[in-house]
Short mmCIF file of N, CA, C and O in Angstrom, two decimals:
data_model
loop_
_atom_site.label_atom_id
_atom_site.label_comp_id
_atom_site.label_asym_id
_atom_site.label_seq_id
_atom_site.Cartn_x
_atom_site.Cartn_y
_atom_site.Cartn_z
N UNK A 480 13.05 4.79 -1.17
CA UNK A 480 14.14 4.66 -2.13
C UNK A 480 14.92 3.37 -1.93
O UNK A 480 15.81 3.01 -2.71
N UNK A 481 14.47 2.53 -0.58
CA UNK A 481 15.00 1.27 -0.80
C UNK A 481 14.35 -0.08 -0.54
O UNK A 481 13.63 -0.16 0.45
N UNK A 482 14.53 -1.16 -1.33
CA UNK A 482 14.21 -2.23 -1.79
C UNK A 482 13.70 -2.32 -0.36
O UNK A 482 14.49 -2.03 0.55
N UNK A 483 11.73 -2.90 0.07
CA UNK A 483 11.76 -3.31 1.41
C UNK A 483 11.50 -4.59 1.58
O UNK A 483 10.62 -4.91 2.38
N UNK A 484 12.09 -5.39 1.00
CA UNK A 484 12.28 -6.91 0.62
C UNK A 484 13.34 -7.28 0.07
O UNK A 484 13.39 -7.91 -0.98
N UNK A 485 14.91 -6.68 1.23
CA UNK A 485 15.79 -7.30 0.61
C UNK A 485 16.28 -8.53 0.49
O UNK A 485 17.29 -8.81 -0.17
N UNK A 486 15.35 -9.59 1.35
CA UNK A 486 15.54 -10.80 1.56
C UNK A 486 15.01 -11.72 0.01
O UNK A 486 15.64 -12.68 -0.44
N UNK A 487 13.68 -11.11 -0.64
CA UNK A 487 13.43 -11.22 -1.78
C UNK A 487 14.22 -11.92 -2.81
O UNK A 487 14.15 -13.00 -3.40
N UNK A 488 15.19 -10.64 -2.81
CA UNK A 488 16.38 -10.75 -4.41
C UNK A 488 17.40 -11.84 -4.10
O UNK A 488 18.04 -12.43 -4.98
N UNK A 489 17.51 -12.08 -2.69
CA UNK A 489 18.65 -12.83 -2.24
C UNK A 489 18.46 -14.60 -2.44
O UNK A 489 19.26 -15.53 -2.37
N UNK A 490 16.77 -14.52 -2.75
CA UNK A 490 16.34 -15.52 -3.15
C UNK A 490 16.72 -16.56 -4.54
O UNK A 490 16.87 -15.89 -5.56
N UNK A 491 16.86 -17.83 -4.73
CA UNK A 491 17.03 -18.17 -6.33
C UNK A 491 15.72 -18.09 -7.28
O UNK A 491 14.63 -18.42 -6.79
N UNK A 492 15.79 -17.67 -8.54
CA UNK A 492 14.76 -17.05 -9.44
C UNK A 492 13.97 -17.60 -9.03
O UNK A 492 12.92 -17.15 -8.57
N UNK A 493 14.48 -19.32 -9.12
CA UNK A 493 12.77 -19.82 -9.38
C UNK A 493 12.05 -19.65 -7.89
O UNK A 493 10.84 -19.86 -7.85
N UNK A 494 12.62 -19.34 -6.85
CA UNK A 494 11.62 -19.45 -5.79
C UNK A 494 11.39 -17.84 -5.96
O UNK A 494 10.20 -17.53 -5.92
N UNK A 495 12.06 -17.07 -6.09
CA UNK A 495 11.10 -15.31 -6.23
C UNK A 495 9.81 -15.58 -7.09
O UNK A 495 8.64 -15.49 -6.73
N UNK A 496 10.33 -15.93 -8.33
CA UNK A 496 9.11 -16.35 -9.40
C UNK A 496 7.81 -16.94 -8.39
O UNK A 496 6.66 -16.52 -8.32
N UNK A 497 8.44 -18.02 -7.68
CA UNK A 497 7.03 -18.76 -6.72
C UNK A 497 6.44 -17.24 -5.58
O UNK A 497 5.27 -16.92 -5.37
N UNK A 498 7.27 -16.81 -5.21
CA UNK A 498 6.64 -15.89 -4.43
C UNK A 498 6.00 -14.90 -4.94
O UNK A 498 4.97 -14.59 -4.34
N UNK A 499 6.26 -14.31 -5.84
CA UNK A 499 5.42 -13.38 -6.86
C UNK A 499 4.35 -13.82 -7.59
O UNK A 499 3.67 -13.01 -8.21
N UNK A 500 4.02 -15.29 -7.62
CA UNK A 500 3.01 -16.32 -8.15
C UNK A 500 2.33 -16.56 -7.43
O UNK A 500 1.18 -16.65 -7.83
N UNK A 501 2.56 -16.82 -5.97
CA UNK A 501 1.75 -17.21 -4.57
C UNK A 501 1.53 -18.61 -4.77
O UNK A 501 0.50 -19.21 -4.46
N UNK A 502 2.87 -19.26 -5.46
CA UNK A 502 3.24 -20.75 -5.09
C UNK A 502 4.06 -21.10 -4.58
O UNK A 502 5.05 -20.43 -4.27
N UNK A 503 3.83 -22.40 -4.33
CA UNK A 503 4.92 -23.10 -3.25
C UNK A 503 6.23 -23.87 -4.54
O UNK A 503 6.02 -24.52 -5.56
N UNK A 504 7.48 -23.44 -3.93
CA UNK A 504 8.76 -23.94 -5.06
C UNK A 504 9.35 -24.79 -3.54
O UNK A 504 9.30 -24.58 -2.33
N UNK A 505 10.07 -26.20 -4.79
CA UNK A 505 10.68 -27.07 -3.69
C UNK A 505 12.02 -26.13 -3.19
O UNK A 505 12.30 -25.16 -3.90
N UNK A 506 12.73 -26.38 -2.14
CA UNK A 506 13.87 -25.64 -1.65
C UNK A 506 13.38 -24.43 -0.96
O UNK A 506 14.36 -23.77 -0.62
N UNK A 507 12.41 -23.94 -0.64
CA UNK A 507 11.59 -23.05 0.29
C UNK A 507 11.97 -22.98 1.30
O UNK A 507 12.52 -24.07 1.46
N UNK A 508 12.08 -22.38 2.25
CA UNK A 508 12.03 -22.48 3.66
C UNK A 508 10.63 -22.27 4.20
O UNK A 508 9.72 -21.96 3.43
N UNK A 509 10.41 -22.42 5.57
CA UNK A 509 8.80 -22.12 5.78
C UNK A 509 8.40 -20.78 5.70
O UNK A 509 7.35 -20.25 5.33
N UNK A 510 9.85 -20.21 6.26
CA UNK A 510 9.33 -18.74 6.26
C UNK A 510 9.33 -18.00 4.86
O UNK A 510 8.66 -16.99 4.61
N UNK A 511 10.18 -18.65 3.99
CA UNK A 511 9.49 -18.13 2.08
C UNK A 511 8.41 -18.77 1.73
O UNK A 511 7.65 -18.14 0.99
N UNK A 512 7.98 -20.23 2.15
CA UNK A 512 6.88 -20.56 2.31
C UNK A 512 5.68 -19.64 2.30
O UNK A 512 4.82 -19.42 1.45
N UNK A 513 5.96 -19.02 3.95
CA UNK A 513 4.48 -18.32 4.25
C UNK A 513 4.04 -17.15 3.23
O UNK A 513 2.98 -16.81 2.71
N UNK A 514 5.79 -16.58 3.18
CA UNK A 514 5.52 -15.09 2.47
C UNK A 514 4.89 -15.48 1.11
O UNK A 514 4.27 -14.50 0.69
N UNK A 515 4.83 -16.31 0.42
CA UNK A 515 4.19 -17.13 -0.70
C UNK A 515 2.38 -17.36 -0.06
O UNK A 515 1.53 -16.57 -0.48
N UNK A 516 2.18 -17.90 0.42
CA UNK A 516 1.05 -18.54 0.34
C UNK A 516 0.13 -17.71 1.81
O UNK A 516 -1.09 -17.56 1.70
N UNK A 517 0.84 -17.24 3.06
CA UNK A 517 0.31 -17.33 3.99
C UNK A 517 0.68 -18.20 5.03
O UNK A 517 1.71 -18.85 4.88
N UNK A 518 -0.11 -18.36 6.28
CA UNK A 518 0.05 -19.44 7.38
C UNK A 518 -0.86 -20.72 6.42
O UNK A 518 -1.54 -20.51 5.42
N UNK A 519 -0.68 -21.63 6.87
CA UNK A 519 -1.08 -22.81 6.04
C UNK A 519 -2.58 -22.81 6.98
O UNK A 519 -2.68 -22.11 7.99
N UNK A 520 -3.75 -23.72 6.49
CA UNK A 520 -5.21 -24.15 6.80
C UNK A 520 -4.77 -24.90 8.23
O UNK A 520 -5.29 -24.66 9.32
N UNK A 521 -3.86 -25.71 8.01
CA UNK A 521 -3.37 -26.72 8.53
C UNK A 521 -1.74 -27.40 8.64
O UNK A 521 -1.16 -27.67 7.59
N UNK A 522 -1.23 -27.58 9.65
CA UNK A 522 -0.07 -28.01 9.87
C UNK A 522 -0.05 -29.25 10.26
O UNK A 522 -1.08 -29.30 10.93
N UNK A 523 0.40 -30.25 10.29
CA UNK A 523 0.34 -31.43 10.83
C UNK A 523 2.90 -31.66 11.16
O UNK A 523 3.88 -31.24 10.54
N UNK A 524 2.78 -32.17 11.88
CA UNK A 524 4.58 -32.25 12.30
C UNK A 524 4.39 -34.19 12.93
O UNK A 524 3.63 -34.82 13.67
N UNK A 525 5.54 -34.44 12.13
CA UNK A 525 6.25 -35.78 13.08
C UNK A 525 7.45 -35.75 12.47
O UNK A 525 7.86 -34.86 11.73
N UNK A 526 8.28 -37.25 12.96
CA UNK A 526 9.51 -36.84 12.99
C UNK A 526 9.64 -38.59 12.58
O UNK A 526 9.26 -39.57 13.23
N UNK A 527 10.42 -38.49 11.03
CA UNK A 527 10.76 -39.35 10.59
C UNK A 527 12.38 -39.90 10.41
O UNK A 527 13.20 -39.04 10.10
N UNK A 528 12.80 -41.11 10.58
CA UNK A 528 14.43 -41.50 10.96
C UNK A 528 15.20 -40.28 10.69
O UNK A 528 15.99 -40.12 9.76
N UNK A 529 14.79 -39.20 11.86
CA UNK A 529 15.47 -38.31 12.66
C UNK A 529 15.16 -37.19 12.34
O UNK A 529 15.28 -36.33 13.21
N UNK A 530 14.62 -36.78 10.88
CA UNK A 530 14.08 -35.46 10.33
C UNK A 530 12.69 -35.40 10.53
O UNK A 530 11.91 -36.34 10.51
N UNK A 531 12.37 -33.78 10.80
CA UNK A 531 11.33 -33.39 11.23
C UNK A 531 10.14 -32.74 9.63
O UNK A 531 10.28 -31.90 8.73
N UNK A 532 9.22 -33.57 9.98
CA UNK A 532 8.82 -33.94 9.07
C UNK A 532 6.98 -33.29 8.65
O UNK A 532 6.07 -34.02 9.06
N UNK A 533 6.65 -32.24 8.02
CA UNK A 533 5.40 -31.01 8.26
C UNK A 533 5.28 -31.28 7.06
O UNK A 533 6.02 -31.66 6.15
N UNK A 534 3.27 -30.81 7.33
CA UNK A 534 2.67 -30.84 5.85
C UNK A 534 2.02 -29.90 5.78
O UNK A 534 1.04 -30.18 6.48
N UNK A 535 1.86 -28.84 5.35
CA UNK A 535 1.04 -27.67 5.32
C UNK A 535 0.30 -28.20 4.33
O UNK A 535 0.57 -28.98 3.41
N UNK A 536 -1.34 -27.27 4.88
CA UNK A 536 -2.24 -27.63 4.18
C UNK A 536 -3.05 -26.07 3.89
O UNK A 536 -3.52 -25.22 4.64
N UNK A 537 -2.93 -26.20 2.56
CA UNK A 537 -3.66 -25.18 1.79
C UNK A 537 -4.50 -25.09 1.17
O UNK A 537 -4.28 -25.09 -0.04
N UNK A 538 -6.19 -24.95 1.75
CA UNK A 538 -6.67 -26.11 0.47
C UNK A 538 -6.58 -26.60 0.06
O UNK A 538 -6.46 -27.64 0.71
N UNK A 539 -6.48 -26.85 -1.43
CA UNK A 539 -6.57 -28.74 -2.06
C UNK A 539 -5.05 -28.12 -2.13
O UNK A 539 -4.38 -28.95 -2.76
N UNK A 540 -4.23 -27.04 -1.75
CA UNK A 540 -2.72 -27.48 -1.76
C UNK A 540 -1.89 -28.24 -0.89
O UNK A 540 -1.71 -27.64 0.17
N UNK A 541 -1.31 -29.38 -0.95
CA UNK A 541 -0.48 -30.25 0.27
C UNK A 541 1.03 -29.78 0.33
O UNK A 541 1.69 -30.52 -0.39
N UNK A 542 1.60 -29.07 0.78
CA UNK A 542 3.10 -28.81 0.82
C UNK A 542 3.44 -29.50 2.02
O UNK A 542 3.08 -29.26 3.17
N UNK A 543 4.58 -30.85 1.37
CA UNK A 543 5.35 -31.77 2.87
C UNK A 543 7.43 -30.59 3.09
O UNK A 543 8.35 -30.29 2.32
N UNK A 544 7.19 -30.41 4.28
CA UNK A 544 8.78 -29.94 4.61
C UNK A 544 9.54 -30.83 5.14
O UNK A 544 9.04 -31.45 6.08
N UNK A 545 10.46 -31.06 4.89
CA UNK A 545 11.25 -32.12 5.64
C UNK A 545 12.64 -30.63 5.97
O UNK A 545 13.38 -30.03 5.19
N UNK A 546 12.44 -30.52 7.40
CA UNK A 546 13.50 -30.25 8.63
C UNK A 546 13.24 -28.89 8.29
O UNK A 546 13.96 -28.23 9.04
N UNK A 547 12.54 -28.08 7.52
CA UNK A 547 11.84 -26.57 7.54
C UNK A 547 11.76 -25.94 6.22
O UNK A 547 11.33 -24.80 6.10
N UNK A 548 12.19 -26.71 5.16
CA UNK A 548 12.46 -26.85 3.72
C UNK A 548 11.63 -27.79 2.80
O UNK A 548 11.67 -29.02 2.75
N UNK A 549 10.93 -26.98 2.12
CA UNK A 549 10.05 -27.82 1.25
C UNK A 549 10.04 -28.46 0.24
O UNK A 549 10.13 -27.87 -0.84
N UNK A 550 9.89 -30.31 0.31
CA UNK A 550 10.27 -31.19 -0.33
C UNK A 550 9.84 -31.71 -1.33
O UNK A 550 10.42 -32.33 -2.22
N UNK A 551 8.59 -31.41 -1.17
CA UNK A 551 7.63 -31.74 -2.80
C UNK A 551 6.28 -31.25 -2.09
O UNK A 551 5.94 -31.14 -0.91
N UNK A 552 5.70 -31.00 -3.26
CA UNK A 552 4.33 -30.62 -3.03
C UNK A 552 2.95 -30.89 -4.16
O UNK A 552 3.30 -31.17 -5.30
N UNK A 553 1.82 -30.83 -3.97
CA UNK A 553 0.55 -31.55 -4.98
C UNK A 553 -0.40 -30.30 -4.54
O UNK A 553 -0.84 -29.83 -3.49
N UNK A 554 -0.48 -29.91 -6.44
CA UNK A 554 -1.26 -28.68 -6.44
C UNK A 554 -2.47 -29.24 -7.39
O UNK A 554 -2.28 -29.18 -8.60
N UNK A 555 -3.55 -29.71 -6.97
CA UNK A 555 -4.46 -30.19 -8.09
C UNK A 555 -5.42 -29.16 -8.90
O UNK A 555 -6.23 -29.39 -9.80
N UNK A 556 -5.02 -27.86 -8.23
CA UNK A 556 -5.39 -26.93 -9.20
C UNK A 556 -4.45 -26.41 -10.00
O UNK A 556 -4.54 -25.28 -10.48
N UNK A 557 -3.47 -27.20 -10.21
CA UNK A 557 -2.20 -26.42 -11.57
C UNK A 557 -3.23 -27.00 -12.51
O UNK A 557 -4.20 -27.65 -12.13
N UNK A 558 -2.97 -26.74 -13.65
CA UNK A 558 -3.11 -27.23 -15.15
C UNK A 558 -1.76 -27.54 -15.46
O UNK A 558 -0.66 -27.07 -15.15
N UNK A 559 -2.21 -28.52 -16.19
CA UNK A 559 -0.78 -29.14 -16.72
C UNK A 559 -0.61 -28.65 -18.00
O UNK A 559 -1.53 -28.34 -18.76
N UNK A 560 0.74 -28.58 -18.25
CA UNK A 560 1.35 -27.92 -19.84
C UNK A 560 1.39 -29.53 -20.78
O UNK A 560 1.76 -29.56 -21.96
#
């Protein structure tokens, strides 16, 4: 009888929308990240003028985090509108 993902709703639309899609939305954290996609294929970490700086790799998906928050990402299997 209660919500077992209350961390879910607490989310902003568009990243629930990404998690219910099993995509990656910029403003993510890693850990809404994973619950989206999984552990990544691949992680790669360095540390750029002072921020820490990860690229998960998802198949042909590339998600870069800058400091545990995801900053942009290249999905070459979207279709474009």
């Amino acid at each position: 009888t209660t919500d077992p993902n209350p961390w879910l709703v607490g989310l902003p639309a568009a990243q629930q929308q990404a998690v219910e899609q099993k995509k990656p939305a910029v403003g993510m954290t890693y850990e809404t990240l994973t619950a989206a996609l999984g552990f990544p294929d691949k992680l790669a970490r360095d540390e750029q003028a002072g921020a820490v700086v990860e690229v998960a790799v998802y198949g042909p998906v590339s998600v870069v985090l800058k400091d545990g928050v995801v900053d942009r990402f290249s999905d070459p299997t979207a279709t474009a509108r």
